[in-house]
């Protein structure tokens, strides 16, 4: 068994300057506290002096390979943006593009303190390979567009993905089914997807209630909201990660709470795409599990989970005119343990014995970390994702002194840039 | 004359990889372009390879020494927060605390690409000294509370401040008068402040229309909005920087446009304090000059102008359901040249010949800067203030490789921490 000791480290809830220790065996935390277990013979010791240890952040929604389209098209109306910019270039992407786009997104996330992410896109075998190589934790689904001619091929790909990768590396990779959205998936296709997911004991991730237009369209066609429709189709019995949930009725939220639908809240994507502001305070009041996500880099335009955490902590105070809503503590839980629950990862997202050793050491020697009144509040309201100095996933050190250890960063930037130039010239 | 050449640098609007040059004489930019002026004998040459040059950002509203109260009290109701936490500790602050708090805020701003800021607080001679020593550009005012027993002493301090510092170092420091807010300044006091400012040819900075409570109170007492009241008192004839402006009527905005009131929009402070969301799209449509600000670090909790720029670009899209509102280009102008106009600095905020040499070189070798589709969009929507590598104010290099050159950073952190511990034990 590989034994790791992180010593002289500060924690969110311990007094300033009080030194703590974290002991890790293989992929799990076995001890957190002031003493070092006497019989713990560490293979590696990391000195955490001046740093703060937290659980890694969990990005509950995105399309990681869209990093290749970062700032390719901004400040446009949604349909103009999709039809004239995003969809035409996405059509040209091949497995190589998807792989290097995923690598670029993963290096950004790991270096920024995000140790786990959700994905829904194409060529997912290549995304899974990128996760395997870099060491990041992930919940992957094949994006399923039910109005596409190759809809059945896509569904079959999702099942192959599940067969190949479900539970990989002690459960570091999970596979879900990814029906894209109510407006791109007719009911008969959704029924097929649900049956196939059930047959493979997999959960679902889906865009739901992202825009008012989507909800209005579904209500007009089916006489019920997207949440009511998915409930009627039995989707929620499988376990569902619902991305966005900006436009919900009170009854929708009651259904979601009763059926344990978990929400991927993407505050910045919803702002930038002018979708609106999700009723997060109301969802939390109903007891719904809400994680946070960045969405794809073409609608964000980075994969910075600390920004999303801050946005979630700030935004809902203003829309409710209540400064007590989504306090720093809740925002941080949403960014970590609630996100892990959202993605179905057990024993993940807390810095305590028995949990997966997904750990970030934050460098606090930055101006906005002084004076040190409240580390939790400073992390959520003041710090930068670039403060992530050392990052472990499942006990493996993947970032050290801000540098990726598991892959050549320079090669990733060069290949991502090359793929993009090739795509633009296609 | 000191001559500086920044060579091999990229600009926001030039093609990727195309090398540009910036020539600076003393405090001003004299040339920007592909060639180097033949007769330009530089005393110093800075190689900008891999970096992007922009104008420095301008923070149009704040209370810089409140960095000492960063994360001291968060997630509280406004009056509970002010009465039980902020005001009692502020009462204990002395000139030494204010000085080191200002130093801490200034090092944070300069290292984050902000070259100019506005301030309204106490012991402003000590803030001015911190500006003089660090080299940052500033617009300073004495905070004037008209309901305080020492209101006339404060007003006299503001006049002494103007006499000592107005126009210091080629206009690097400007002095304004700082009546705090409509609800802390009775009309007779405001009349005195306006007369005194006029006598000293100084402008005004003031919190205006920050909360619904403030507006309701003024309307109830005076039968007119805060904007109408200040207009009636003749304040706007002097030139006014109005901070916040969250709750405005259409008529208020017409008055502001006609009287050239400049607005300091603080999106994150307004969110976190649950004040609301300012009608920025409407103000811009009316032709009102809107700059951006962080507000104090106790209500933000950092002084990161790139965050405010991003928030301004994203937030108003969602509240108007219009993705074309406040595009990246406008948000960046608000963060730079419009902010400089807001604070009354001429020839500041643009990267072109004839302008003040307030310049930031951004390190683009970060994952979120790849691939490089659109530098402006990536700066506004994806980059981090920690990417600021080298910073010049008025032609003087104040930050290099992310380190402050004009003062010992370590001393600032230690002294700020010491002041804070002393305050907490008072």
Short mmCIF file of N, CA and C in Angstrom, two decimals, chain B residues 277-377:
data_model
loop_
_atom_site.label_atom_id
_atom_site.label_comp_id
_atom_site.label_asym_id
_atom_site.label_seq_id
_atom_site.Cartn_x
_atom_site.Cartn_y
_atom_site.Cartn_z
N UNK B 277 -29.34 44.56 -8.45
CA UNK B 277 -28.53 44.59 -9.68
C UNK B 277 -28.82 45.91 -10.39
N UNK B 278 -27.79 46.72 -10.59
CA UNK B 278 -27.96 48.05 -11.18
C UNK B 278 -28.42 47.95 -12.64
N UNK B 279 -29.21 48.91 -13.10
CA UNK B 279 -29.72 48.89 -14.48
C UNK B 279 -28.67 49.40 -15.47
N UNK B 280 -27.60 48.64 -15.60
CA UNK B 280 -26.44 49.10 -16.37
C UNK B 280 -26.75 49.22 -17.86
N UNK B 281 -27.49 48.25 -18.39
CA UNK B 281 -27.83 48.32 -19.82
C UNK B 281 -28.60 49.60 -20.10
N UNK B 282 -29.54 49.93 -19.23
CA UNK B 282 -30.33 51.16 -19.42
C UNK B 282 -29.46 52.40 -19.29
N UNK B 283 -28.55 52.40 -18.32
CA UNK B 283 -27.66 53.57 -18.16
C UNK B 283 -26.79 53.76 -19.40
N UNK B 284 -26.25 52.66 -19.92
CA UNK B 284 -25.41 52.77 -21.12
C UNK B 284 -26.23 53.27 -22.30
N UNK B 285 -27.46 52.80 -22.41
CA UNK B 285 -28.34 53.27 -23.49
C UNK B 285 -28.61 54.77 -23.41
N UNK B 286 -28.62 55.29 -22.20
CA UNK B 286 -28.86 56.73 -22.01
C UNK B 286 -27.59 57.54 -22.25
N UNK B 287 -26.47 56.85 -22.48
CA UNK B 287 -25.21 57.56 -22.71
C UNK B 287 -24.48 57.94 -21.43
N UNK B 288 -24.86 57.35 -20.30
CA UNK B 288 -24.18 57.64 -19.02
C UNK B 288 -22.84 56.92 -19.00
N UNK B 289 -21.81 57.61 -18.50
CA UNK B 289 -20.48 57.00 -18.36
C UNK B 289 -20.48 56.09 -17.13
N UNK B 290 -20.21 54.80 -17.34
CA UNK B 290 -20.21 53.83 -16.23
C UNK B 290 -18.84 53.19 -16.11
N UNK B 291 -18.19 53.38 -14.96
CA UNK B 291 -16.96 52.66 -14.64
C UNK B 291 -17.27 51.52 -13.69
N UNK B 292 -16.26 50.74 -13.36
CA UNK B 292 -16.46 49.58 -12.48
C UNK B 292 -15.66 49.73 -11.20
N UNK B 293 -16.17 49.13 -10.13
CA UNK B 293 -15.45 49.20 -8.87
C UNK B 293 -15.65 47.94 -8.05
N UNK B 294 -14.75 47.78 -7.08
CA UNK B 294 -14.83 46.59 -6.22
C UNK B 294 -15.59 46.87 -4.94
N UNK B 295 -15.65 48.12 -4.52
CA UNK B 295 -16.08 48.49 -3.17
C UNK B 295 -15.04 47.94 -2.19
N UNK B 296 -15.26 48.11 -0.90
CA UNK B 296 -14.28 47.67 0.10
C UNK B 296 -14.18 46.16 0.18
N UNK B 297 -13.04 45.68 0.69
CA UNK B 297 -12.79 44.23 0.73
C UNK B 297 -13.65 43.53 1.77
N UNK B 298 -14.36 44.28 2.61
CA UNK B 298 -15.25 43.60 3.56
C UNK B 298 -16.58 43.29 2.91
N UNK B 299 -16.81 43.82 1.73
CA UNK B 299 -18.08 43.53 1.04
C UNK B 299 -17.83 43.01 -0.36
N UNK B 300 -16.74 42.21 -0.53
CA UNK B 300 -16.46 41.84 -1.94
C UNK B 300 -15.95 40.42 -2.13
N UNK B 301 -14.87 39.86 -1.59
CA UNK B 301 -13.95 40.33 -0.58
C UNK B 301 -12.54 40.53 -1.11
N UNK B 302 -12.41 40.85 -2.36
CA UNK B 302 -11.08 41.16 -2.88
C UNK B 302 -11.16 42.45 -3.69
N UNK B 303 -10.03 42.87 -4.23
CA UNK B 303 -10.00 44.08 -5.04
C UNK B 303 -9.61 43.69 -6.47
N UNK B 304 -10.31 42.69 -6.98
CA UNK B 304 -9.99 42.09 -8.28
C UNK B 304 -10.88 42.70 -9.35
N UNK B 305 -10.32 43.64 -10.09
CA UNK B 305 -11.11 44.35 -11.10
C UNK B 305 -11.47 43.47 -12.29
N UNK B 306 -10.65 42.45 -12.58
CA UNK B 306 -11.00 41.59 -13.72
C UNK B 306 -12.27 40.80 -13.39
N UNK B 307 -12.44 40.44 -12.12
CA UNK B 307 -13.69 39.79 -11.69
C UNK B 307 -14.89 40.71 -11.90
N UNK B 308 -14.71 41.99 -11.56
CA UNK B 308 -15.82 42.94 -11.72
C UNK B 308 -16.16 43.13 -13.19
N UNK B 309 -15.10 43.18 -14.00
CA UNK B 309 -15.29 43.33 -15.45
C UNK B 309 -16.09 42.16 -15.99
N UNK B 310 -15.72 40.95 -15.55
CA UNK B 310 -16.43 39.73 -15.99
C UNK B 310 -17.87 39.75 -15.47
N UNK B 311 -18.04 40.10 -14.23
CA UNK B 311 -19.39 40.14 -13.66
C UNK B 311 -20.26 41.13 -14.42
N UNK B 312 -19.69 42.29 -14.76
CA UNK B 312 -20.46 43.30 -15.49
C UNK B 312 -20.84 42.78 -16.88
N UNK B 313 -19.92 42.05 -17.51
CA UNK B 313 -20.19 41.52 -18.85
C UNK B 313 -21.25 40.43 -18.82
N UNK B 314 -21.32 39.68 -17.74
CA UNK B 314 -22.23 38.52 -17.68
C UNK B 314 -23.59 38.86 -17.08
N UNK B 315 -23.57 39.62 -16.01
CA UNK B 315 -24.76 39.80 -15.17
C UNK B 315 -25.93 40.42 -15.91
N UNK B 316 -25.65 41.46 -16.67
CA UNK B 316 -26.73 42.23 -17.27
C UNK B 316 -27.35 41.52 -18.47
N UNK B 317 -26.64 40.54 -19.01
CA UNK B 317 -27.22 39.71 -20.05
C UNK B 317 -28.41 38.93 -19.48
N UNK B 318 -28.23 38.39 -18.27
CA UNK B 318 -29.27 37.55 -17.67
C UNK B 318 -30.47 38.37 -17.22
N UNK B 319 -30.20 39.55 -16.66
CA UNK B 319 -31.34 40.32 -16.14
C UNK B 319 -32.16 40.93 -17.27
N UNK B 320 -31.55 41.13 -18.43
CA UNK B 320 -32.29 41.66 -19.58
C UNK B 320 -32.70 40.55 -20.55
N UNK B 321 -32.27 39.31 -20.29
CA UNK B 321 -32.47 38.18 -21.22
C UNK B 321 -31.95 38.51 -22.62
N UNK B 322 -30.87 39.28 -22.67
CA UNK B 322 -30.31 39.70 -23.96
C UNK B 322 -28.80 39.44 -23.97
N UNK B 323 -28.34 38.41 -24.72
CA UNK B 323 -26.91 38.06 -24.71
C UNK B 323 -26.03 39.09 -25.41
N UNK B 324 -26.63 40.11 -26.02
CA UNK B 324 -25.83 41.11 -26.72
C UNK B 324 -25.49 42.30 -25.83
N UNK B 325 -26.07 42.34 -24.64
CA UNK B 325 -25.88 43.46 -23.72
C UNK B 325 -24.48 43.41 -23.09
N UNK B 326 -23.85 44.56 -22.89
CA UNK B 326 -22.50 44.67 -22.31
C UNK B 326 -21.56 43.60 -22.88
N UNK B 327 -21.24 43.70 -24.17
CA UNK B 327 -20.28 42.75 -24.75
C UNK B 327 -18.89 42.95 -24.14
N UNK B 328 -18.00 42.00 -24.40
CA UNK B 328 -16.65 42.04 -23.82
C UNK B 328 -15.98 43.39 -24.06
N UNK B 329 -16.14 43.93 -25.26
CA UNK B 329 -15.47 45.19 -25.60
C UNK B 329 -15.94 46.31 -24.67
N UNK B 330 -17.25 46.39 -24.46
CA UNK B 330 -17.77 47.45 -23.58
C UNK B 330 -17.34 47.22 -22.14
N UNK B 331 -17.38 45.96 -21.69
CA UNK B 331 -16.98 45.67 -20.30
C UNK B 331 -15.53 46.08 -20.07
N UNK B 332 -14.67 45.81 -21.08
CA UNK B 332 -13.27 46.18 -20.93
C UNK B 332 -13.09 47.70 -20.93
N UNK B 333 -13.85 48.41 -21.76
CA UNK B 333 -13.82 49.88 -21.73
C UNK B 333 -14.27 50.40 -20.35
N UNK B 334 -15.31 49.78 -19.81
CA UNK B 334 -15.79 50.19 -18.48
C UNK B 334 -14.69 49.99 -17.43
N UNK B 335 -13.93 48.90 -17.58
CA UNK B 335 -12.88 48.58 -16.61
C UNK B 335 -11.64 49.46 -16.78
N UNK B 336 -11.53 50.16 -17.92
CA UNK B 336 -10.32 50.94 -18.19
C UNK B 336 -10.66 52.40 -18.50
N UNK B 337 -10.89 52.71 -19.77
CA UNK B 337 -11.00 54.12 -20.17
C UNK B 337 -12.25 54.79 -19.60
N UNK B 338 -13.36 54.06 -19.53
CA UNK B 338 -14.57 54.68 -18.95
C UNK B 338 -14.39 54.89 -17.45
N UNK B 339 -13.65 53.99 -16.82
CA UNK B 339 -13.34 54.16 -15.40
C UNK B 339 -12.47 55.39 -15.17
N UNK B 340 -11.47 55.57 -16.06
CA UNK B 340 -10.60 56.75 -15.94
C UNK B 340 -11.42 58.02 -16.10
N UNK B 341 -12.34 58.02 -17.08
CA UNK B 341 -13.24 59.18 -17.26
C UNK B 341 -14.09 59.39 -16.02
N UNK B 342 -14.58 58.28 -15.46
CA UNK B 342 -15.42 58.36 -14.26
C UNK B 342 -14.68 59.09 -13.15
N UNK B 343 -13.39 58.77 -13.01
CA UNK B 343 -12.60 59.38 -11.93
C UNK B 343 -11.97 60.71 -12.32
N UNK B 344 -12.24 61.17 -13.54
CA UNK B 344 -11.76 62.50 -13.94
C UNK B 344 -10.32 62.54 -14.39
N UNK B 345 -9.76 61.37 -14.75
CA UNK B 345 -8.38 61.35 -15.25
C UNK B 345 -8.41 61.46 -16.78
N UNK B 346 -7.85 62.54 -17.29
CA UNK B 346 -7.76 62.72 -18.74
C UNK B 346 -6.60 61.88 -19.27
N UNK B 347 -6.60 61.57 -20.56
CA UNK B 347 -5.47 60.90 -21.21
C UNK B 347 -5.06 59.62 -20.47
N UNK B 348 -6.03 58.90 -19.95
CA UNK B 348 -5.73 57.70 -19.18
C UNK B 348 -6.72 56.59 -19.57
N UNK B 349 -6.22 55.37 -19.67
CA UNK B 349 -7.11 54.23 -19.86
C UNK B 349 -7.08 53.64 -21.26
N UNK B 350 -6.30 54.23 -22.16
CA UNK B 350 -6.16 53.65 -23.50
C UNK B 350 -4.68 53.37 -23.75
N UNK B 351 -4.42 52.37 -24.56
CA UNK B 351 -3.03 52.04 -24.88
C UNK B 351 -2.70 52.69 -26.22
N UNK B 352 -2.46 54.00 -26.19
CA UNK B 352 -2.12 54.69 -27.44
C UNK B 352 -1.27 55.93 -27.15
N UNK B 353 -0.61 56.41 -28.19
CA UNK B 353 0.28 57.57 -28.04
C UNK B 353 -0.49 58.75 -27.47
N UNK B 354 0.15 59.43 -26.53
CA UNK B 354 -0.46 60.60 -25.91
C UNK B 354 -1.11 60.28 -24.57
N UNK B 355 -1.30 58.99 -24.30
CA UNK B 355 -1.94 58.58 -23.05
C UNK B 355 -0.90 58.37 -21.95
N UNK B 356 -1.36 58.45 -20.72
CA UNK B 356 -0.54 58.07 -19.58
C UNK B 356 -0.06 56.62 -19.77
N UNK B 357 1.19 56.37 -19.40
CA UNK B 357 1.75 55.01 -19.56
C UNK B 357 1.37 54.16 -18.35
N UNK B 358 0.07 53.88 -18.24
CA UNK B 358 -0.45 52.92 -17.24
C UNK B 358 -0.69 51.64 -18.01
N UNK B 359 0.23 50.69 -17.90
CA UNK B 359 0.27 49.54 -18.82
C UNK B 359 0.41 48.24 -18.03
N UNK B 360 -0.35 47.23 -18.45
CA UNK B 360 -0.22 45.90 -17.84
C UNK B 360 0.22 44.91 -18.91
N UNK B 361 1.22 44.11 -18.59
CA UNK B 361 1.63 43.01 -19.47
C UNK B 361 1.10 41.72 -18.85
N UNK B 362 0.22 41.04 -19.58
CA UNK B 362 -0.43 39.82 -19.09
C UNK B 362 0.28 38.60 -19.64
N UNK B 363 0.57 37.65 -18.74
CA UNK B 363 1.18 36.39 -19.14
C UNK B 363 0.10 35.47 -19.70
N UNK B 364 0.18 35.17 -21.00
CA UNK B 364 -0.86 34.35 -21.63
C UNK B 364 -0.53 32.86 -21.63
N UNK B 365 0.55 32.48 -20.95
CA UNK B 365 0.91 31.06 -20.96
C UNK B 365 0.19 30.34 -19.83
N UNK B 366 -1.13 30.29 -19.90
CA UNK B 366 -2.00 29.65 -18.93
C UNK B 366 -3.05 28.86 -19.72
N UNK B 367 -3.56 27.77 -19.13
CA UNK B 367 -4.48 26.92 -19.91
C UNK B 367 -5.67 27.66 -20.50
N UNK B 368 -6.24 28.60 -19.74
CA UNK B 368 -7.45 29.28 -20.21
C UNK B 368 -7.17 30.34 -21.27
N UNK B 369 -5.90 30.55 -21.60
CA UNK B 369 -5.55 31.44 -22.71
C UNK B 369 -5.40 30.65 -24.03
N UNK B 370 -5.64 29.33 -23.98
CA UNK B 370 -5.54 28.49 -25.18
C UNK B 370 -6.89 27.91 -25.53
N UNK B 371 -7.17 27.63 -26.83
CA UNK B 371 -6.49 28.21 -27.99
C UNK B 371 -6.83 29.69 -28.06
N UNK B 372 -6.14 30.43 -28.88
CA UNK B 372 -6.25 31.88 -28.83
C UNK B 372 -7.14 32.42 -29.95
N UNK B 373 -8.46 32.24 -29.76
CA UNK B 373 -9.39 32.72 -30.78
C UNK B 373 -9.54 34.23 -30.77
N UNK B 374 -9.63 34.81 -29.56
CA UNK B 374 -10.00 36.23 -29.45
C UNK B 374 -9.46 36.75 -28.11
N UNK B 375 -8.38 37.50 -28.18
CA UNK B 375 -7.70 37.90 -26.93
C UNK B 375 -8.58 38.77 -26.04
N UNK B 376 -9.35 39.66 -26.65
CA UNK B 376 -10.22 40.53 -25.85
C UNK B 376 -11.26 39.70 -25.10
N UNK B 377 -11.87 38.77 -25.82
CA UNK B 377 -12.89 37.93 -25.21
C UNK B 377 -12.29 37.04 -24.14
#
